[in-house]
């Protein structure tokens, strides 16, 4: 159940606590080989680089492993025709995608197989889950997945790490946080609206996606909808001819910035939204408009404040049909609300959750990664009185480590002001955050160094694969192992402040318990400097006291299958 944060509302009782189930689904594999598809040769083909880095590299599949050739880069999933990493016999299928992470071709070690076993044919798993450790059809050894596994679109999204939220609407002009739906559209007039400025600010700081609130709980629509009269069309802004959603999505697509849209099911303006009568059709009408009129949508945030009478399973089918690559978040099967709004994901955060049939998921374990929402200001909407109350750089840096560094995706809210631009204090703070992160991760001391391990699956899965900057290639331990040790010789004594570790999540979450050891020059003993449990997409460990060491070891004590590490970075 999800107890949503309530900030005072004068609303009906609807707003109380919502059972928002979490559970994904689409990606869940029902049974090996259940999918009939042609021999899928591809592994995680979603682009190899971590978003925010300088772009994907070419992840050529190791010889003999049958890796698929590439697909779209990290941002390619937003391409209108983008197929993003679908495992397929040809290994092709990358859509045009938007610009962005430079087209990684990421074919990782591939498994032979008989088609992916995804429960939903239009939501391909990132890998062929029927692959086993021996491979087949002439392919070389392949890493056996630990089920459940994500879809290719979920992998691409999890790699983003850092994303933005834009709360903008009537509340910006009225000073409310949750409007009751009675405010007059006459106050809405963002004379200097410039989404290009929002996007440039965020991209400059390493953000790759932004989610615009197109309708908050007050019901005011930021596009000239035909579904209600309560919209920008009734405002003085641009003589009623303006469209904030178009301005934003056009600017985002042009800039290669992935697009998220937030549509609140709760609608305080629609008189019938709490009774249910008539409102579901209106909501469906709105959903159809935003999913058909604005190009590719990468994420659809259906907020947890529910409205009665909505047929969610029918809604999900419609969304899949209109935008097959849009990940459905919060009241949906693809992305789960992390459960807090203070920028802190739990330690040991896992993407493997119990499925919730009410969200269109099967009841077994499913892949359901979390999203951590938090605002740079005290409120979600811009209020001039909060210009001096922004979170400090240090607080934002902590938030980054406590969300992105804990296997969750951060969605940081930076609300545009009444002119329609991000205010100067926000622009400055986002710039500081970007510069700070760039500085912290400027030099990976492990890059290109020597790595060794206590076992290895096969050629193509060498320890060095964990140091090559490519998330699609990885070290994998020998079949049958459930523990492993990956050691790096840094070449000289180094001061270590951060350890950055990622699993190849296309093959499932594997580690259950791990620790990090360091050893100084000439020393014969190792010192444990950090411990952890689940790794998943990314664990960032800030050492409490920077360690001086020549060697570092990641020791996976327990795993659900043979350990595998996509990247082990040291800063
Ligand atoms: C919550 C809403 O009630 C807040 O106003 C905000 O939009 C937040 C992101 O989600 O459910």
XYZ file of C-alpha atoms and ligand atoms in Angstrom:
582
model
C 0.000 0.000 0.000
C 1.201 3.388 -0.690
C 0.552 6.154 1.696
C 0.934 9.192 -0.419
C 2.360 12.334 0.901
C -0.344 14.701 1.595
C 0.109 18.225 1.648
C -3.119 19.572 2.793
C -5.900 19.341 0.570
C -9.287 20.455 0.717
C -10.372 17.529 -1.127
C -12.615 14.781 -0.786
C -11.644 11.912 1.182
C -10.243 10.340 -1.812
C -6.949 11.531 -0.759
C -6.056 9.443 2.073
C -4.016 6.478 1.515
C -3.720 4.558 -1.567
C -2.889 1.114 -2.139
C -0.609 1.409 -4.812
C 0.613 -1.742 -5.665
C 3.819 -2.186 -7.011
C 4.652 -4.812 -9.318
C 5.715 -4.912 -12.800
C 4.862 -7.440 -14.895
C 5.252 -7.089 -18.377
C 8.749 -8.229 -18.192
C 8.199 -11.203 -16.087
C 9.174 -14.382 -17.660
C 6.628 -17.014 -17.355
C 8.519 -19.969 -18.512
C 11.646 -20.521 -20.370
C 11.036 -20.589 -24.009
C 7.426 -19.663 -23.721
C 7.807 -17.011 -26.308
C 7.737 -18.325 -29.738
C 10.047 -15.861 -31.282
C 12.799 -16.776 -33.567
C 16.127 -17.591 -32.112
C 17.063 -14.599 -30.231
C 20.705 -14.051 -30.124
C 20.819 -10.898 -28.188
C 21.700 -10.081 -24.703
C 21.166 -6.713 -23.192
C 21.072 -4.575 -26.204
C 20.053 -1.325 -24.780
C 23.156 0.693 -25.225
C 26.254 0.171 -23.294
C 27.111 3.450 -21.727
C 25.722 4.719 -18.476
C 23.546 7.685 -19.273
C 25.290 10.729 -18.102
C 28.593 9.498 -19.297
C 29.910 10.585 -22.582
C 27.907 8.068 -24.440
C 27.763 4.437 -25.141
C 30.640 2.596 -26.490
C 30.400 -0.190 -28.891
C 29.811 -3.316 -27.010
C 30.895 -5.907 -29.400
C 29.939 -9.355 -28.394
C 32.823 -11.583 -27.540
C 33.697 -13.891 -30.326
C 31.824 -17.068 -30.354
C 29.137 -15.995 -27.995
C 26.550 -15.281 -30.560
C 25.811 -11.808 -29.368
C 23.318 -9.867 -31.302
C 24.460 -6.869 -33.065
C 23.356 -3.692 -31.693
C 20.270 -1.941 -31.086
C 19.467 1.440 -29.884
C 21.509 3.591 -27.613
C 20.371 4.463 -24.189
C 18.010 7.052 -25.437
C 16.999 5.195 -28.494
C 13.993 3.786 -26.750
C 12.284 7.041 -27.190
C 12.486 6.857 -30.912
C 9.100 6.751 -32.460
C 9.867 3.526 -34.123
C 12.477 2.444 -31.674
C 12.468 -1.142 -30.772
C 15.212 -0.769 -28.312
C 17.069 -3.842 -27.651
C 14.459 -6.335 -28.481
C 16.053 -9.674 -28.671
C 15.526 -10.830 -32.129
C 16.999 -13.203 -34.571
C 18.501 -10.456 -36.543
C 19.621 -8.454 -33.648
C 18.480 -5.419 -35.466
C 15.461 -3.490 -34.540
C 16.923 -0.328 -33.197
C 14.595 2.469 -33.923
C 15.584 5.865 -34.884
C 15.557 6.989 -31.339
C 16.320 10.449 -30.329
C 19.801 11.702 -30.211
C 21.453 11.188 -26.946
C 23.764 8.608 -25.707
C 25.710 8.098 -28.802
C 24.259 5.084 -30.415
C 25.669 2.278 -28.489
C 25.512 -0.915 -30.306
C 25.843 -2.913 -27.205
C 25.591 -6.553 -27.980
C 26.743 -8.213 -24.854
C 27.613 -11.798 -24.475
C 24.686 -13.443 -26.053
C 22.970 -16.638 -25.329
C 21.532 -18.844 -27.923
C 17.951 -19.629 -27.405
C 14.541 -20.096 -28.692
C 13.009 -16.745 -28.253
C 12.440 -14.669 -25.244
C 10.022 -15.854 -22.693
C 8.470 -12.552 -21.956
C 4.900 -12.790 -20.869
C 3.963 -9.909 -23.109
C 5.186 -10.206 -26.682
C 5.326 -6.460 -27.159
C 7.497 -5.999 -24.092
C 10.608 -7.959 -24.894
C 12.863 -8.967 -22.088
C 16.331 -7.557 -22.372
C 17.713 -11.015 -22.884
C 16.633 -14.388 -24.016
C 15.758 -15.867 -20.679
C 15.802 -19.374 -22.001
C 19.550 -19.258 -22.392
C 21.393 -21.555 -20.086
C 24.976 -21.811 -19.119
C 25.833 -24.064 -21.957
C 24.294 -22.092 -24.751
C 22.865 -23.873 -27.727
C 22.640 -23.787 -31.473
C 26.325 -23.371 -31.784
C 26.534 -20.376 -29.517
C 29.218 -20.262 -26.894
C 28.654 -20.354 -23.181
C 26.061 -17.929 -21.959
C 25.253 -16.637 -18.535
C 22.119 -18.234 -17.118
C 19.682 -15.519 -16.131
C 18.333 -15.262 -12.622
C 14.604 -14.666 -13.027
C 12.796 -12.352 -13.172
C 14.593 -10.145 -15.662
C 13.756 -6.648 -16.936
C 12.504 -5.585 -20.328
C 14.965 -3.804 -22.576
C 13.070 -0.560 -21.947
C 13.410 -0.995 -18.188
C 17.157 -1.564 -18.521
C 17.538 1.606 -20.584
C 15.496 3.562 -18.035
C 17.410 2.249 -15.033
C 20.655 3.294 -16.640
C 19.489 6.904 -16.759
C 19.965 7.254 -13.030
C 19.350 10.980 -12.902
C 16.041 12.362 -14.216
C 13.979 15.504 -13.666
C 10.426 16.452 -12.772
C 8.676 19.673 -13.827
C 5.640 20.597 -11.741
C 3.982 23.504 -13.531
C 0.367 24.608 -13.815
C -2.317 26.655 -12.108
C -0.656 26.120 -8.723
C 2.355 28.034 -10.022
C 0.136 31.089 -10.298
C -2.181 30.576 -7.313
C 0.423 29.545 -4.751
C -1.339 26.249 -4.066
C 0.267 22.846 -3.873
C -2.910 20.937 -4.602
C -5.619 23.041 -6.217
C -9.269 22.303 -5.636
C -10.086 22.817 -9.295
C -11.925 26.106 -8.892
C -9.125 28.563 -9.756
C -9.877 30.626 -12.846
C -7.766 29.938 -15.959
C -7.484 33.711 -16.282
C -4.459 33.625 -13.956
C -2.460 31.246 -16.144
C -0.092 33.321 -18.262
C 3.552 32.190 -18.470
C 4.598 34.958 -20.819
C 8.191 33.787 -21.175
C 7.605 30.038 -21.419
C 10.843 28.401 -22.508
C 11.116 24.633 -22.051
C 14.360 24.801 -24.016
C 15.840 26.609 -21.017
C 14.642 23.853 -18.648
C 16.151 21.179 -20.826
C 19.453 22.949 -21.439
C 19.828 23.476 -17.697
C 19.205 19.840 -16.918
C 21.215 18.393 -19.785
C 24.139 20.536 -18.762
C 24.081 18.778 -15.411
C 23.868 15.258 -16.833
C 20.106 14.650 -16.720
C 18.723 12.594 -19.607
C 14.974 12.669 -19.085
C 12.347 15.023 -17.702
C 8.741 14.382 -16.715
C 6.273 17.235 -17.161
C 3.124 17.344 -15.041
C 0.515 17.843 -17.770
C -2.439 17.659 -15.380
C -2.108 17.798 -11.599
C -4.865 17.035 -9.100
C -6.679 20.330 -9.792
C -7.571 19.044 -13.256
C -6.139 21.960 -15.280
C -4.704 20.639 -18.545
C -1.538 22.163 -19.969
C -2.628 21.319 -23.509
C -5.714 22.532 -25.403
C -7.687 19.380 -24.773
C -11.062 18.561 -26.232
C -11.862 16.441 -23.153
C -12.529 19.337 -20.765
C -12.834 23.105 -20.957
C -10.486 23.497 -17.985
C -7.238 23.988 -19.903
C -4.749 26.421 -21.374
C -7.287 27.108 -24.132
C -9.359 29.004 -21.574
C -6.411 31.091 -20.393
C -5.139 34.423 -21.689
C -1.751 32.865 -22.455
C -1.064 33.191 -26.204
C -4.679 34.178 -26.654
C -5.739 30.663 -25.701
C -3.727 29.192 -28.571
C -0.789 27.965 -26.540
C 0.175 24.370 -25.745
C 2.721 23.768 -22.986
C 2.885 20.046 -23.684
C 3.776 20.658 -27.322
C 6.349 23.293 -26.439
C 7.955 20.884 -23.976
C 7.871 17.721 -26.054
C 9.082 19.501 -29.198
C 12.005 20.998 -27.306
C 12.815 17.691 -25.625
C 12.724 15.662 -28.815
C 14.861 18.230 -30.595
C 17.419 18.096 -27.784
C 17.502 14.309 -27.439
C 16.019 14.573 -23.953
C 13.736 11.699 -23.032
C 10.130 12.617 -22.379
C 8.042 11.707 -19.352
C 4.452 12.899 -18.855
C 2.593 12.932 -15.508
C -1.191 12.684 -15.681
C -3.079 12.709 -12.399
C -6.014 10.312 -12.220
C -7.411 12.414 -9.397
C -9.148 15.441 -10.865
C -10.677 17.959 -8.494
C -12.178 20.017 -11.287
C -14.143 17.213 -12.879
C -17.226 17.212 -10.730
C -17.708 13.564 -11.439
C -14.190 12.362 -10.663
C -14.986 11.232 -7.144
C -18.254 9.602 -8.022
C -16.738 7.782 -10.950
C -19.619 8.505 -13.291
C -18.410 9.886 -16.566
C -14.912 10.636 -15.398
C -13.202 7.438 -16.612
C -14.187 8.283 -20.188
C -12.828 11.790 -19.734
C -9.584 10.420 -18.329
C -9.265 7.987 -21.236
C -9.870 10.870 -23.629
C -7.035 12.844 -22.024
C -4.717 9.874 -22.056
C -5.380 9.292 -25.723
C -4.626 12.894 -26.568
C -1.309 13.056 -24.751
C -0.159 9.720 -26.116
C -1.050 10.455 -29.723
C -0.371 14.140 -30.176
C 3.151 14.631 -28.944
C 5.497 12.062 -30.436
C 7.417 9.496 -28.449
C 6.752 9.280 -24.728
C 9.287 7.346 -22.688
C 7.518 7.305 -19.343
C 3.957 7.886 -18.242
C 3.569 8.718 -14.537
C 0.033 7.881 -13.436
C 0.035 9.348 -9.980
C -1.056 7.306 -7.009
C -3.964 9.530 -6.054
C -6.490 7.333 -7.733
C -9.933 8.074 -9.077
C -12.674 5.479 -8.854
C -14.047 3.713 -11.854
C -10.958 3.678 -14.029
C -10.439 0.372 -15.790
C -6.712 0.148 -15.309
C -6.125 -3.050 -17.217
C -7.922 -1.589 -20.243
C -5.893 1.574 -19.766
C -2.604 -0.331 -19.788
C -3.586 -2.117 -22.995
C -4.345 1.227 -24.631
C -1.036 2.713 -23.478
C 0.907 -0.285 -24.804
C -0.815 0.068 -28.131
C -0.313 3.816 -28.457
C 3.202 4.039 -27.014
C 4.768 0.567 -26.806
C 7.936 1.915 -25.211
C 6.360 4.182 -22.639
C 7.097 2.785 -19.199
C 4.015 3.016 -17.008
C 4.961 4.306 -13.581
C 3.429 4.419 -10.095
C -0.113 3.209 -10.874
C 1.326 0.919 -13.473
C 3.286 -2.240 -14.035
C 6.725 -1.007 -15.120
C 8.067 1.411 -12.492
C 7.357 1.471 -8.761
C 7.237 4.447 -6.404
C 10.116 3.982 -3.964
C 7.885 4.797 -1.017
C 9.375 8.047 0.255
C 9.640 11.582 -1.074
C 12.754 12.651 0.777
C 15.286 11.349 -1.703
C 16.227 8.202 0.174
C 15.835 4.719 -1.221
C 16.244 1.901 1.267
C 19.580 0.155 1.594
C 19.395 -3.105 -0.299
C 16.756 -1.706 -2.676
C 15.723 -4.491 -5.043
C 13.899 -4.474 -8.374
C 12.468 -7.921 -7.657
C 9.031 -7.610 -6.097
C 5.912 -9.666 -5.597
C 3.686 -9.185 -8.618
C 0.359 -7.406 -8.246
C -2.388 -8.647 -10.519
C -4.274 -5.373 -9.982
C -1.490 -3.709 -11.930
C -1.618 -6.266 -14.682
C 1.225 -8.282 -13.247
C 1.407 -11.970 -12.524
C 1.490 -12.889 -8.863
C 4.996 -14.344 -8.778
C 8.197 -12.363 -8.486
C 8.384 -9.657 -11.107
C 10.879 -6.986 -12.179
C 9.635 -3.684 -10.761
C 12.418 -1.082 -10.402
C 11.896 1.926 -8.184
C 11.752 5.652 -8.825
C 12.636 8.148 -6.089
C 10.861 11.508 -6.329
C 11.960 14.550 -4.379
C 11.792 18.313 -4.936
C 14.693 20.739 -4.976
C 12.360 23.106 -3.072
C 10.074 22.529 -0.093
C 7.044 22.321 -2.411
C 6.449 20.621 -5.745
C 5.336 23.871 -7.419
C 7.242 27.142 -7.674
C 6.535 29.692 -4.942
C 8.688 32.850 -4.803
C 8.790 32.618 -1.023
C 10.846 29.425 -1.394
C 13.563 31.054 -3.518
C 15.849 30.994 -0.515
C 14.833 27.538 0.692
C 16.388 25.304 -1.950
C 18.119 22.133 -0.869
C 21.843 22.660 -0.449
C 24.407 21.178 -2.810
C 25.459 18.815 -0.069
C 21.860 17.661 0.494
C 21.395 17.074 -3.237
C 24.655 15.171 -3.464
C 23.504 12.968 -0.586
C 20.203 12.443 -2.397
C 22.080 11.302 -5.503
C 24.063 8.739 -3.529
C 21.005 7.635 -1.554
C 18.881 6.992 -4.660
C 20.948 6.480 -7.814
C 23.610 4.894 -5.623
C 21.041 2.535 -4.129
C 19.685 0.932 -7.265
C 16.876 3.458 -7.769
C 16.226 6.172 -10.384
C 16.158 9.727 -9.023
C 13.494 12.110 -10.349
C 14.424 15.529 -9.005
C 11.707 18.179 -9.247
C 12.769 21.616 -10.453
C 9.569 23.666 -10.919
C 9.345 26.434 -13.542
C 8.221 29.852 -12.300
C 5.362 32.117 -13.406
C 7.347 33.305 -16.422
C 7.682 29.702 -17.545
C 11.403 29.306 -16.911
C 13.498 27.729 -14.187
C 14.315 30.419 -11.647
C 17.880 31.652 -11.164
C 18.465 29.930 -7.796
C 17.360 26.582 -9.246
C 19.509 26.992 -12.357
C 22.495 27.789 -10.172
C 21.928 24.834 -7.834
C 21.398 22.346 -10.653
C 24.612 23.621 -12.250
C 26.453 23.111 -8.986
C 25.117 19.586 -8.687
C 26.184 18.725 -12.229
C 29.662 20.123 -11.647
C 30.005 18.313 -8.324
C 29.029 14.952 -9.828
C 31.313 15.491 -12.777
C 34.142 16.196 -10.387
C 33.463 13.183 -8.185
C 33.389 10.811 -11.139
C 36.074 12.477 -13.256
C 38.729 9.789 -12.976
C 37.966 6.119 -12.658
C 41.089 4.720 -11.036
C 40.131 1.210 -12.107
C 39.738 1.963 -15.807
C 42.011 -0.215 -17.855
C 43.795 -1.666 -14.789
C 44.462 -5.335 -14.229
C 41.629 -7.447 -12.901
C 41.613 -11.044 -11.734
C 38.889 -13.316 -10.423
C 38.633 -16.666 -8.717
C 36.566 -18.135 -11.541
C 35.226 -17.293 -14.961
C 32.349 -18.547 -17.074
C 34.184 -18.620 -20.408
C 36.095 -16.507 -22.886
C 34.151 -13.319 -23.312
C 33.471 -12.988 -19.596
C 36.961 -12.027 -18.410
C 37.425 -9.958 -15.239
C 38.664 -7.097 -17.450
C 35.136 -6.781 -18.820
C 34.185 -5.229 -15.497
C 36.691 -2.418 -16.038
C 35.995 -1.557 -19.674
C 33.398 1.187 -19.171
C 30.808 -0.842 -21.054
C 27.727 -1.926 -19.110
C 26.860 -4.511 -21.746
C 29.981 -6.573 -21.188
C 30.717 -8.221 -17.880
C 32.766 -10.589 -15.831
C 30.817 -13.720 -14.960
C 31.917 -16.386 -12.523
C 31.861 -20.077 -13.362
C 28.522 -21.874 -13.714
C 27.395 -23.384 -10.426
C 29.142 -20.817 -8.255
C 27.189 -18.577 -5.912
C 30.140 -16.566 -4.648
C 33.137 -14.948 -6.240
C 36.034 -12.561 -5.850
C 36.978 -9.842 -8.324
C 40.280 -8.127 -7.611
C 41.769 -4.986 -9.146
C 45.386 -3.936 -9.023
C 45.324 -0.145 -9.245
C 48.963 -0.036 -10.314
C 50.019 2.318 -7.513
C 48.759 3.412 -4.137
C 45.589 5.379 -4.608
C 43.210 7.212 -2.346
C 39.780 5.686 -2.759
C 36.643 7.599 -1.795
C 33.909 5.927 -3.874
C 33.321 2.407 -5.144
C 30.808 2.136 -7.999
C 29.459 -1.308 -8.806
C 26.895 -2.522 -11.341
C 25.500 -5.895 -12.281
C 24.377 -6.745 -15.825
C 20.732 -6.479 -14.752
C 19.469 -7.835 -18.047
C 20.463 -11.163 -16.485
C 18.622 -10.483 -13.240
C 19.738 -9.363 -9.806
C 22.351 -11.834 -8.652
C 24.300 -10.686 -5.584
C 22.624 -11.056 -2.211
C 25.549 -10.148 0.020
C 28.918 -8.598 -0.709
C 31.788 -6.657 0.801
C 34.695 -4.563 -0.450
C 38.270 -5.120 0.729
C 41.399 -3.051 0.176
C 45.100 -3.800 0.536
C 47.996 -1.369 0.759
C 51.344 -1.724 -1.026
C 53.392 -4.555 0.436
C 50.600 -5.536 2.799
C 49.546 -9.154 3.020
C 46.240 -8.662 4.728
C 43.031 -7.192 3.429
C 40.766 -4.742 5.213
C 37.012 -4.705 4.715
C 35.861 -1.148 4.038
C 32.241 -1.609 3.028
C 29.432 -4.168 2.982
C 26.246 -4.465 0.966
C 23.483 -6.807 -0.131
C 21.690 -6.367 -3.468
C 23.673 -4.611 -6.206
C 21.393 -4.388 -9.239
C 21.841 -1.483 -11.631
C 24.154 0.532 -9.396
C 25.515 0.688 -5.882
C 27.622 3.702 -4.967
C 29.581 3.246 -1.802
C 31.125 6.295 -0.198
C 33.864 5.133 2.096
C 33.479 6.705 5.492
C 37.223 7.232 5.657
C 38.952 7.426 2.297
C 41.145 4.349 1.925
C 44.705 4.339 0.718
C 45.244 1.158 -1.251
C 47.028 -0.519 -4.119
C 44.469 -3.306 -4.548
C 40.722 -3.500 -4.150
C 38.512 -6.597 -4.133
C 34.780 -6.983 -4.540
C 33.820 -10.135 -2.692
C 30.405 -11.533 -3.476
C 29.604 -13.758 -0.539
C 26.201 -14.977 -1.660
C 24.424 -14.806 -4.979
C 21.287 -16.221 -6.547
C 23.306 -17.533 -9.496
C 26.858 -17.242 -10.735
C 28.040 -13.730 -9.805
C 28.396 -11.261 -12.665
C 29.660 -7.676 -12.598
C 29.209 -5.238 -15.467
C 31.356 -2.447 -14.022
C 33.486 -1.935 -10.949
C 34.573 1.691 -10.750
C 36.874 3.270 -8.191
C 37.063 7.034 -7.583
C 2.143 13.136 -5.242
C 1.318 14.400 -5.449
O 0.282 14.489 -4.498
C 2.245 15.588 -5.312
O 1.556 16.802 -5.485
C 3.338 15.447 -6.351
O 2.794 15.556 -7.645
C 4.056 14.124 -6.179
C 5.119 13.887 -7.206
O 3.126 13.051 -6.234
O 1.346 12.025 -5.283
